[in-house]
Tab-separated table of C-alpha atoms and ligand atoms in Angstrom:
chain	number	residue	atom	x	y	z
A	1	MET	CA	107.637	-93.269	136.713
A	2	ILE	CA	108.947	-96.577	135.182
A	3	GLN	CA	107.331	-99.746	136.694
A	4	PHE	CA	108.618	-103.241	136.129
A	5	PRO	CA	106.288	-106.298	136.504
A	6	SER	CA	106.000	-107.527	139.974
A	7	ASP	CA	107.366	-110.809	139.245
A	8	PHE	CA	110.214	-109.356	137.800
A	9	VAL	CA	113.811	-110.757	138.032
A	10	TRP	CA	116.868	-108.166	139.346
A	11	GLY	CA	120.172	-109.414	139.513
A	12	ALA	CA	123.498	-108.817	139.024
A	13	ALA	CA	126.179	-111.355	136.885
A	14	THR	CA	129.921	-112.434	137.697
A	15	ALA	CA	131.780	-115.655	135.943
A	16	SER	CA	133.924	-117.783	137.332
A	17	TYR	CA	137.392	-116.817	136.296
A	18	GLN	CA	136.924	-113.387	136.173
A	19	ILE	CA	136.352	-113.133	140.246
A	20	GLU	CA	137.239	-116.363	142.115
A	21	GLY	CA	141.069	-116.242	141.960
A	22	ALA	CA	141.970	-118.949	144.156
A	23	VAL	CA	143.389	-121.212	140.894
A	24	GLU	CA	145.397	-123.353	142.534
A	25	ALA	CA	143.174	-124.081	145.975
A	26	ASP	CA	141.565	-127.577	146.509
A	27	GLY	CA	142.394	-129.406	143.554
A	28	ARG	CA	141.505	-126.634	140.556
A	29	VAL	CA	143.071	-127.644	137.535
A	30	PRO	CA	144.182	-125.179	135.111
A	31	SER	CA	142.057	-123.555	132.299
A	32	ILE	CA	142.776	-122.322	129.057
A	33	TRP	CA	142.369	-119.020	130.511
A	34	ASP	CA	145.524	-119.498	132.951
A	35	THR	CA	147.845	-120.325	130.009
A	36	PHE	CA	146.329	-117.518	127.800
A	37	CYS	CA	147.240	-115.301	130.606
A	38	ALA	CA	150.374	-116.910	131.085
A	39	THR	CA	151.377	-116.195	127.240
A	40	PRO	CA	153.429	-112.856	127.041
A	41	GLY	CA	151.420	-110.010	124.754
A	42	LYS	CA	147.885	-111.738	125.337
A	43	VAL	CA	146.485	-110.118	128.334
A	44	GLU	CA	146.786	-106.446	128.930
A	45	ASN	CA	149.897	-105.373	131.684
A	46	GLY	CA	150.165	-109.243	131.884
A	47	ASP	CA	147.276	-109.543	134.192
A	48	SER	CA	145.519	-112.700	135.125
A	49	GLY	CA	142.725	-114.179	136.913
A	50	ALA	CA	144.953	-115.805	139.826
A	51	VAL	CA	143.788	-113.630	142.421
A	52	ALA	CA	140.887	-111.402	140.935
A	53	CYS	CA	138.504	-110.209	143.635
A	54	ASP	CA	139.328	-113.698	145.787
A	55	HIS	CA	135.942	-114.530	145.653
A	56	TYR	CA	136.639	-118.035	146.435
A	57	HIS	CA	137.799	-117.621	149.553
A	58	ARG	CA	135.268	-114.164	150.343
A	59	TYR	CA	131.939	-115.685	148.862
A	60	LYS	CA	130.554	-115.230	152.415
A	61	ASP	CA	131.054	-111.441	152.779
A	62	ASP	CA	130.236	-111.117	148.739
A	63	VAL	CA	126.978	-112.643	149.482
A	64	ALA	CA	126.313	-110.274	152.410
A	65	LEU	CA	126.747	-107.384	150.273
A	66	MET	CA	124.488	-108.835	147.770
A	67	LYS	CA	121.832	-109.073	150.194
A	68	GLU	CA	122.445	-105.541	151.614
A	69	LEU	CA	121.462	-104.191	148.218
A	70	GLY	CA	118.324	-106.443	147.840
A	71	LEU	CA	119.503	-108.472	144.904
A	72	LYS	CA	116.832	-110.810	144.067
A	73	ALA	CA	119.227	-112.913	141.988
A	74	TYR	CA	122.394	-113.428	141.232
A	75	ARG	CA	124.084	-115.091	138.462
A	76	PHE	CA	127.558	-116.797	138.415
A	77	SER	CA	129.419	-120.029	136.599
A	78	ILE	CA	130.747	-122.795	137.528
A	79	ALA	CA	134.675	-123.551	136.988
A	80	TRP	CA	134.795	-126.805	135.025
A	81	GLY	CA	137.978	-127.542	136.083
A	82	ARG	CA	136.942	-126.997	139.780
A	83	VAL	CA	134.633	-129.641	139.731
A	84	LEU	CA	136.258	-132.238	137.544
A	85	ASN	CA	139.916	-133.356	136.789
A	86	GLY	CA	139.375	-135.533	133.387
A	87	ARG	CA	136.325	-137.949	134.746
A	88	THR	CA	137.155	-137.607	137.954
A	89	VAL	CA	134.966	-135.569	140.156
A	90	ASN	CA	136.791	-133.259	142.961
A	91	GLN	CA	134.611	-133.365	145.801
A	92	ALA	CA	136.341	-130.021	147.557
A	93	GLY	CA	135.561	-128.014	143.954
A	94	LEU	CA	132.055	-128.945	143.951
A	95	ASP	CA	131.569	-128.394	147.720
A	96	PHE	CA	132.493	-124.850	147.072
A	97	TYR	CA	129.738	-124.031	144.833
A	98	SER	CA	127.078	-126.052	146.974
A	99	ASN	CA	127.844	-123.545	150.018
A	100	LEU	CA	127.979	-120.504	147.946
A	101	VAL	CA	124.440	-122.228	146.753
A	102	ASP	CA	123.288	-122.438	150.534
A	103	GLU	CA	124.461	-118.911	151.212
A	104	LEU	CA	122.336	-117.355	148.244
A	105	LEU	CA	119.599	-119.245	149.185
A	106	SER	CA	119.753	-118.538	152.729
A	107	ALA	CA	120.171	-114.685	152.025
A	108	GLY	CA	117.027	-115.122	150.086
A	109	ILE	CA	119.088	-114.921	146.640
A	110	GLU	CA	118.145	-117.258	143.560
A	111	PRO	CA	121.221	-118.540	142.077
A	112	TRP	CA	121.424	-118.644	138.080
A	113	VAL	CA	123.953	-120.547	137.080
A	114	THR	CA	125.954	-120.526	133.717
A	115	LEU	CA	127.461	-123.908	133.423
A	116	TYR	CA	130.256	-122.714	130.744
A	117	HIS	CA	131.442	-119.026	130.734
A	118	TRP	CA	134.538	-119.659	129.003
A	119	ASP	CA	137.379	-121.694	131.636
A	120	LEU	CA	137.680	-124.582	129.383
A	121	PRO	CA	140.048	-127.326	131.048
A	122	GLN	CA	143.378	-127.157	129.878
A	123	THR	CA	143.598	-131.005	129.436
A	124	LEU	CA	140.461	-130.112	126.746
A	125	GLN	CA	142.037	-127.847	124.812
A	126	ASP	CA	145.111	-130.297	124.734
A	127	VAL	CA	143.276	-132.884	122.276
A	128	GLY	CA	141.525	-130.022	120.485
A	129	GLY	CA	139.112	-128.034	122.787
A	130	TRP	CA	135.959	-127.276	121.284
A	131	THR	CA	137.137	-128.464	117.625
A	132	ASN	CA	137.042	-131.839	118.897
A	133	ARG	CA	133.566	-133.346	118.475
A	134	ALA	CA	134.463	-135.556	121.592
A	135	ILE	CA	133.914	-132.115	123.658
A	136	VAL	CA	130.202	-132.697	123.309
A	137	ASP	CA	130.586	-136.267	125.346
A	138	GLU	CA	132.641	-134.255	127.729
A	139	PHE	CA	130.318	-131.287	128.333
A	140	LEU	CA	127.231	-133.839	128.706
A	141	TYR	CA	129.264	-135.544	131.543
A	142	TYR	CA	130.251	-132.245	133.212
A	143	ALA	CA	126.731	-130.846	133.216
A	144	ASP	CA	125.529	-134.212	134.682
A	145	VAL	CA	127.928	-133.878	137.654
A	146	VAL	CA	127.352	-130.369	138.430
A	147	THR	CA	123.196	-130.643	137.707
A	148	LYS	CA	123.104	-134.056	140.004
A	149	ALA	CA	125.227	-131.941	142.605
A	150	LEU	CA	122.815	-128.532	142.753
A	151	GLY	CA	120.035	-129.198	141.011
A	152	ASP	CA	117.582	-129.854	143.834
A	153	ARG	CA	118.264	-126.189	144.693
A	154	VAL	CA	119.252	-124.124	141.569
A	155	LYS	CA	116.258	-123.965	139.204
A	156	ARG	CA	117.724	-121.215	136.733
A	157	TRP	CA	120.386	-122.879	134.675
A	158	ILE	CA	122.196	-121.495	131.540
A	159	THR	CA	124.028	-123.786	129.422
A	160	PHE	CA	126.625	-121.486	127.533
A	161	ASN	CA	127.463	-117.885	127.684
A	162	GLU	CA	128.070	-116.078	124.302
A	163	PRO	CA	128.800	-118.854	122.257
A	164	TRP	CA	130.122	-116.275	119.230
A	165	VAL	CA	132.675	-115.085	121.585
A	166	PHE	CA	134.391	-118.083	122.908
A	167	THR	CA	134.121	-119.590	119.778
A	168	TYR	CA	134.747	-116.140	117.058
A	169	LEU	CA	137.404	-114.825	119.336
A	170	GLY	CA	139.032	-118.351	120.889
A	171	TYR	CA	139.272	-119.950	117.306
A	172	ALA	CA	139.175	-117.338	114.757
A	173	SER	CA	140.541	-113.869	115.788
A	174	GLY	CA	142.648	-115.581	118.547
A	175	VAL	CA	142.201	-112.483	121.007
A	176	HIS	CA	140.811	-114.551	123.610
A	177	ALA	CA	142.028	-118.218	124.808
A	178	PRO	CA	142.880	-120.379	123.258
A	179	GLY	CA	144.397	-117.807	120.933
A	180	ILE	CA	143.574	-119.875	117.386
A	181	THR	CA	143.163	-118.103	114.601
A	182	HIS	CA	141.665	-120.294	111.829
A	183	ILE	CA	138.495	-119.967	110.761
A	184	PRO	CA	137.213	-123.417	110.004
A	185	ASP	CA	137.962	-123.946	113.554
A	186	TYR	CA	136.018	-121.245	114.769
A	187	LEU	CA	132.578	-123.065	112.445
A	188	SER	CA	133.410	-126.525	114.313
A	189	SER	CA	133.790	-125.175	118.002
A	190	ALA	CA	130.110	-123.397	117.048
A	191	HIS	CA	128.660	-126.479	115.911
A	192	HIS	CA	130.091	-128.442	119.038
A	193	PHE	CA	128.799	-125.837	121.099
A	194	LEU	CA	125.269	-126.031	119.479
A	195	LEU	CA	125.261	-129.685	120.095
A	196	ALA	CA	126.653	-129.533	123.775
A	197	HIS	CA	123.891	-127.107	124.235
A	198	ALA	CA	120.701	-128.832	123.001
A	199	LYS	CA	122.243	-132.376	124.273
A	200	SER	CA	122.679	-130.844	127.777
A	201	VAL	CA	118.923	-129.923	128.032
A	202	PRO	CA	117.431	-132.608	128.910
A	203	ILE	CA	120.123	-133.975	131.196
A	204	ILE	CA	119.545	-130.476	133.360
A	205	ARG	CA	116.115	-130.920	133.121
A	206	ALA	CA	116.066	-134.242	134.553
A	207	ASN	CA	118.533	-133.471	137.444
A	208	SER	CA	116.888	-130.664	138.203
A	209	SER	CA	112.757	-130.299	138.392
A	210	ASP	CA	110.899	-127.678	137.708
A	211	SER	CA	113.707	-125.845	136.707
A	212	LEU	CA	114.153	-123.508	133.458
A	213	VAL	CA	117.015	-124.166	131.563
A	214	GLY	CA	118.448	-121.562	129.022
A	215	VAL	CA	121.458	-120.100	127.010
A	216	THR	CA	122.597	-116.734	126.772
A	217	LEU	CA	123.803	-115.061	123.721
A	218	ASP	CA	125.918	-111.703	122.924
A	219	MET	CA	123.354	-110.141	120.668
A	220	THR	CA	124.587	-107.726	118.001
A	221	GLN	CA	122.127	-104.677	116.660
A	222	PRO	CA	123.335	-103.253	113.457
A	223	GLU	CA	121.762	-100.082	112.769
A	224	GLY	CA	122.444	-97.995	109.669
A	225	ASP	CA	121.638	-99.876	106.145
A	226	GLU	CA	119.347	-102.556	106.302
A	227	ARG	CA	120.611	-104.695	103.948
A	228	ALA	CA	123.846	-104.972	105.579
A	229	ALA	CA	122.267	-105.069	109.073
A	230	GLU	CA	120.300	-108.047	107.902
A	231	ARG	CA	123.932	-109.746	106.668
A	232	LEU	CA	125.112	-108.935	109.755
A	233	ARG	CA	122.625	-110.376	112.114
A	234	ALA	CA	122.827	-113.304	110.034
A	235	LEU	CA	126.572	-113.893	110.620
A	236	HIS	CA	126.330	-113.414	114.481
A	237	ASN	CA	123.057	-113.979	116.149
A	238	GLY	CA	121.586	-116.262	113.015
A	239	TRP	CA	124.625	-118.331	113.275
A	240	PHE	CA	123.658	-119.788	116.552
A	241	LEU	CA	120.058	-119.025	116.885
A	242	ASP	CA	118.623	-119.980	113.596
A	243	PRO	CA	119.813	-123.578	114.441
A	244	ILE	CA	118.057	-123.692	117.690
A	245	TYR	CA	115.039	-122.257	116.623
A	246	PHE	CA	114.755	-123.282	113.171
A	247	GLY	CA	116.717	-125.950	112.930
A	248	HIS	CA	119.389	-124.939	110.087
A	249	TYR	CA	122.246	-122.729	109.581
A	250	PRO	CA	121.241	-119.361	107.910
A	251	ALA	CA	121.603	-120.011	104.008
A	252	GLU	CA	122.826	-116.916	102.941
A	253	VAL	CA	126.045	-117.458	105.218
A	254	VAL	CA	126.204	-120.934	104.617
A	255	GLU	CA	126.289	-120.324	101.161
A	256	ILE	CA	129.621	-117.821	101.676
A	257	TYR	CA	131.038	-120.176	104.183
A	258	GLU	CA	130.796	-123.067	101.390
A	259	GLN	CA	132.219	-121.299	98.828
A	260	ALA	CA	135.321	-120.254	101.329
A	261	GLY	CA	135.269	-123.963	102.298
A	262	TYR	CA	134.860	-123.228	105.849
A	263	MET	CA	131.609	-125.271	106.533
A	264	PRO	CA	131.922	-127.813	109.707
A	265	GLU	CA	131.126	-131.192	109.362
A	266	ILE	CA	127.448	-131.760	109.829
A	267	GLN	CA	126.519	-135.243	110.354
A	268	PRO	CA	123.253	-136.715	110.020
A	269	GLY	CA	120.739	-136.018	112.817
A	270	ASP	CA	122.661	-133.235	113.945
A	271	MET	CA	120.444	-130.417	112.649
A	272	GLU	CA	117.657	-132.315	114.358
A	273	ALA	CA	119.118	-132.845	117.536
A	274	ILE	CA	120.065	-128.939	117.945
A	275	HIS	CA	116.685	-127.609	117.144
A	276	GLY	CA	114.307	-127.199	119.981
A	277	LYS	CA	113.258	-124.442	122.535
A	278	PRO	CA	115.083	-123.521	125.152
A	279	ASP	CA	112.638	-122.414	128.244
A	280	PHE	CA	113.923	-119.068	128.003
A	281	LEU	CA	116.758	-116.653	125.969
A	282	GLY	CA	119.311	-115.088	128.161
A	283	ILE	CA	120.633	-112.041	125.947
A	284	ASN	CA	123.902	-110.033	126.311
A	285	TYR	CA	123.502	-106.431	125.418
A	286	TYR	CA	126.176	-103.412	125.606
A	287	THR	CA	125.881	-101.486	122.532
A	288	ARG	CA	124.809	-101.444	118.992
A	289	GLN	CA	126.964	-101.749	116.152
A	290	THR	CA	126.780	-98.751	113.775
A	291	ILE	CA	127.582	-99.349	110.008
A	292	GLU	CA	127.204	-97.787	106.515
A	293	ALA	CA	127.129	-99.976	103.143
A	294	ASP	CA	130.214	-100.679	101.673
A	295	GLU	CA	129.672	-103.096	98.641
A	296	SER	CA	133.571	-103.455	98.599
A	297	ASP	CA	132.986	-106.160	101.582
A	298	PRO	CA	131.497	-108.995	100.003
A	299	VAL	CA	131.027	-110.601	103.188
A	300	MET	CA	129.692	-107.734	105.908
A	301	LEU	CA	128.622	-105.321	102.788
A	302	SER	CA	129.149	-102.419	104.898
A	303	ARG	CA	132.083	-100.864	107.598
A	304	PRO	CA	131.555	-99.634	111.165
A	305	VAL	CA	130.854	-95.736	111.597
A	306	HIS	CA	131.644	-93.684	114.579
A	307	MET	CA	128.723	-91.457	115.989
A	308	ASP	CA	130.574	-88.460	116.701
A	309	GLU	CA	127.578	-87.282	118.582
A	310	SER	CA	127.378	-89.882	121.151
A	311	GLU	CA	129.150	-91.355	124.108
A	312	TYR	CA	131.465	-94.092	124.434
A	313	THR	CA	132.537	-96.174	127.031
A	314	GLU	CA	135.857	-97.343	128.193
A	315	MET	CA	135.610	-100.065	125.958
A	316	GLY	CA	135.023	-97.962	123.160
A	317	TRP	CA	131.334	-98.824	123.245
A	318	GLU	CA	128.612	-96.212	122.247
A	319	VAL	CA	125.774	-95.677	124.980
A	320	ALA	CA	122.424	-96.716	122.987
A	321	PRO	CA	119.876	-97.165	125.200
A	322	GLU	CA	117.204	-97.059	122.461
A	323	SER	CA	118.588	-99.883	120.835
A	324	ILE	CA	118.086	-102.275	123.328
A	325	TYR	CA	114.388	-101.776	122.889
A	326	ARG	CA	114.759	-102.424	118.863
A	327	MET	CA	117.110	-105.272	119.563
A	328	LEU	CA	114.365	-107.077	122.313
A	329	LYS	CA	111.393	-106.185	119.780
A	330	HIS	CA	113.150	-107.822	116.779
A	331	ASN	CA	114.228	-110.804	118.107
A	332	ASN	CA	111.249	-111.397	120.207
A	333	GLU	CA	109.501	-111.095	116.754
A	334	ARG	CA	112.110	-113.058	114.777
A	335	TYR	CA	112.913	-116.136	117.020
A	336	ASN	CA	109.251	-116.112	119.599
A	337	PRO	CA	111.705	-117.173	122.422
A	338	GLY	CA	108.543	-117.173	124.517
A	339	ALA	CA	110.674	-115.849	127.638
A	340	MET	CA	114.100	-113.346	127.519
A	341	VAL	CA	116.103	-112.459	130.193
A	342	ILE	CA	118.774	-109.420	130.076
A	343	THR	CA	121.699	-112.082	131.473
A	344	GLU	CA	124.516	-109.204	131.399
A	345	ASN	CA	123.974	-105.011	130.659
A	346	GLY	CA	126.310	-102.746	131.973
A	347	ALA	CA	129.167	-99.844	131.127
A	348	ALA	CA	133.221	-99.665	132.261
A	349	PHE	CA	133.849	-96.230	133.014
A	350	GLN	CA	137.005	-94.284	134.550
A	351	ASP	CA	136.050	-94.902	138.334
A	352	VAL	CA	137.758	-92.905	140.911
A	353	VAL	CA	137.507	-93.003	144.464
A	354	SER	CA	136.651	-89.639	146.042
A	355	ALA	CA	138.047	-87.926	148.754
A	356	ASP	CA	135.040	-89.147	150.787
A	357	GLY	CA	135.773	-92.809	150.183
A	358	GLN	CA	132.896	-92.934	147.650
A	359	VAL	CA	132.855	-93.835	143.984
A	360	HIS	CA	130.509	-91.297	142.717
A	361	ASP	CA	129.775	-93.099	138.832
A	362	ASP	CA	126.910	-90.843	137.782
A	363	ARG	CA	127.631	-91.936	134.097
A	364	ARG	CA	127.058	-95.631	134.863
A	365	VAL	CA	123.728	-94.315	136.540
A	366	ALA	CA	122.866	-92.845	133.606
A	367	TYR	CA	123.647	-95.698	131.516
A	368	TYR	CA	121.657	-98.142	133.633
A	369	ASN	CA	118.563	-95.361	133.412
A	370	GLY	CA	118.739	-95.345	129.902
A	371	TYR	CA	118.817	-98.964	129.263
A	372	LEU	CA	116.366	-100.119	131.738
A	373	THR	CA	113.940	-97.460	130.607
A	374	ASN	CA	114.004	-99.230	127.138
A	375	CYS	CA	113.734	-102.402	128.498
A	376	GLN	CA	110.434	-101.781	130.344
A	377	ARG	CA	109.300	-99.668	126.841
A	378	ALA	CA	109.758	-103.679	125.065
A	379	ILE	CA	107.838	-104.882	128.117
A	380	SER	CA	104.874	-102.539	127.785
A	381	GLU	CA	104.696	-103.238	124.418
A	382	GLY	CA	104.424	-107.193	125.233
A	383	VAL	CA	108.107	-108.471	124.799
A	384	PRO	CA	108.071	-111.259	127.594
A	385	LEU	CA	111.407	-110.081	129.256
A	386	MET	CA	111.334	-111.558	132.672
A	387	GLY	CA	114.459	-110.349	134.092
A	388	TYR	CA	117.872	-108.255	134.178
A	389	PHE	CA	121.011	-108.753	135.509
A	390	ALA	CA	123.531	-106.086	135.694
A	391	TRP	CA	127.070	-106.626	134.731
A	392	SER	CA	128.944	-106.714	137.034
A	393	LEU	CA	128.104	-107.462	140.553
A	394	MET	CA	131.805	-105.974	141.070
A	395	ASP	CA	134.955	-104.839	139.163
A	396	ASN	CA	136.818	-108.020	137.871
A	397	PHE	CA	139.223	-109.358	135.365
A	398	GLU	CA	137.861	-108.204	132.437
A	399	TRP	CA	139.586	-110.773	129.923
A	400	SER	CA	142.173	-109.443	127.182
A	401	PHE	CA	142.057	-106.420	128.848
A	402	GLY	CA	143.103	-107.363	132.460
A	403	TYR	CA	141.927	-105.330	135.214
A	404	SER	CA	142.287	-101.965	133.439
A	405	LYS	CA	138.321	-101.694	132.864
A	406	ARG	CA	135.809	-101.733	135.820
A	407	PHE	CA	132.127	-102.759	135.121
A	408	GLY	CA	131.274	-103.250	139.010
A	409	LEU	CA	128.367	-101.790	140.780
A	410	ILE	CA	130.763	-102.702	143.645
A	411	HIS	CA	134.472	-100.959	143.825
A	412	VAL	CA	137.462	-103.293	144.430
A	413	ASP	CA	140.872	-102.555	145.342
A	414	TYR	CA	142.927	-105.218	143.614
A	415	GLU	CA	145.559	-104.728	146.666
A	416	THR	CA	143.528	-104.950	149.233
A	417	GLN	CA	140.461	-106.445	148.458
A	418	GLN	CA	138.374	-103.601	149.974
A	419	ARG	CA	134.588	-103.579	148.506
A	420	ILE	CA	132.661	-99.973	148.194
A	421	PRO	CA	129.762	-100.034	146.696
A	422	LYS	CA	129.548	-97.349	143.964
A	423	ASP	CA	126.419	-94.685	144.038
A	424	SER	CA	125.254	-96.973	141.018
A	425	ALA	CA	124.960	-99.899	143.569
A	426	ARG	CA	122.868	-97.612	145.655
A	427	TRP	CA	120.709	-96.370	142.706
A	428	TYR	CA	120.181	-100.158	141.595
A	429	SER	CA	119.081	-101.310	145.100
A	430	GLN	CA	116.376	-98.390	145.087
A	431	VAL	CA	115.637	-99.640	142.163
A	432	ILE	CA	114.920	-103.087	142.968
A	433	LYS	CA	113.173	-101.822	146.209
A	434	ASN	CA	110.790	-100.081	144.141
A	435	ASN	CA	110.422	-101.982	141.096
A	436	GLY	CA	111.264	-99.394	139.027
A	437	PHE	CA	112.404	-95.504	139.266
B	501	FCB	C1	130.844	-109.966	127.833
B	501	FCB	C2	131.205	-111.263	129.039
B	501	FCB	C3	131.373	-110.940	130.141
B	501	FCB	C4	132.189	-109.535	130.627
B	501	FCB	C5	131.333	-108.518	129.647
B	501	FCB	C6	132.160	-107.132	129.755
B	501	FCB	O1	131.279	-110.643	126.694
B	501	FCB	O2	130.335	-112.391	128.857
B	501	FCB	O3	131.846	-112.350	130.899
B	501	FCB	O4	133.081	-109.275	130.191
B	501	FCB	O5	131.244	-109.009	128.714
C-alpha cells in the first residue's frame, strides 16, 4: 500500500489559453499566443486556442466534473488580457475568475491560481515584452489587481509558470510565442521575470492574508555523465533558482554568457531584490534528460541519448518514474525550499474512444502509478512534498503541437465539446479517495 500524508493536496491543472477559448468574449484583448497561432507555420495544423475546450462558457459543468472526481484542488491560470486592457480593469473578465473561484469553493475544491502561464497581452509584446524592463511594473500592477479581487478567497498563488520555457522557447529558440530567436533577449527576459516574481510576492501576501505564494519551474533532471549533468542543471534550473535561493546567478554559467556577450543588464539592488524564499517551490516534471559526455560541445558538455529499452510518450518524452524521486531529493538538498509541490505531471498518449464509449488509457494509469509511487518514496525519506497536480484535467491546446497531444484525465471531443472521463480519471479519483493506492 502506498499511503500519502493525510493533508496531501490532490489536484489537477490547466492553463487559461489552453482551455478557455472565447478569445473575443467580454472585452478580452489579444495575447501573444493569438498572434503566434495566426502566424503560418508556427502551430501544428494551424490550430489555435480560439475555441479550445470552451471552458469559459462551460466552467460550471467542468467544476461539476472535478467534484465528481473528488479533486481537492484545481490549478488554473488567469489570462492577463481578460482582466486588463493596458492599465484599465476589465470587470467582466475579472468576474469570470471570481465566479470560477466561487464555483470551486462551493464544490469544496481549493483554487490554486497561476498569475502568468504565458499569455502576455500583445500590446505589451509590441513594446518589447519580457525584454523591456518596464514589464516588471506592468506585472506588479496586474498581480495587484488580481490578488486584490480574489485574495479574500484564493489562498494559494503561483506567480509564474515555467520561466525557462517562456523565456528560452519564446525569445531564444522561438518555438513558442513571441517566436524570437535572440539569446540576449532570453537572458534579459529571464532577469525581468526574476524581478517581477520577487517583487510581486509582498504585494500578493498583502492582498491575500494567510496565503502561500510560490513559483513553478520546469525542472530538468539530467542523468548520465555527472559533470555534464551538473552543467545542464546550472544552465536550466540554476539560472532561475540560484538567484531566488542564493541571490546570485551560477558562476560557471555567468562565465559562459559573459564570454559570449550575452549577459543581461543587472542594476544595483537587483540581486538583493530577487533573493528570497517563496512559501513553496512548484515543480513541473515529466521526464528526465538522458545524456552522455561530449567534450566537443563546450557549453552542454554532453549530447542526448535515446534509451532503447524505455517507453516514450507521444511527446517523445521517456517514461522515467524513478527519476522524479532523484529530482525531488536533489532539489530538496540543494535549495532547501521548505515545501515543494508537483504542480504538473502527466503524459500524452494516443487515446481512442472505444466501442463502449470509454477511453481505456492503461499506459497513462501506469505512468501516474509509477511517478506517484516515487513521490511517496521521497516523502517517506523526509522530502516536504505537500501536493500533486495531474497535467491535465482535460485534453487541451498543447501550444505549438496544437490539439495533436492529449494529456487529459478527461477526454475532450473538440467537435462536440463532449467530456468523457478516461480510465485514468477513475483511477486517480480512487487514489484521492483512499489517499493512496
Ligand atoms: C508544460 C506546460 C503546460 C503543458 C505541459 C505539457 O510545459 O506548463 O502548459 O503544456 O507542459
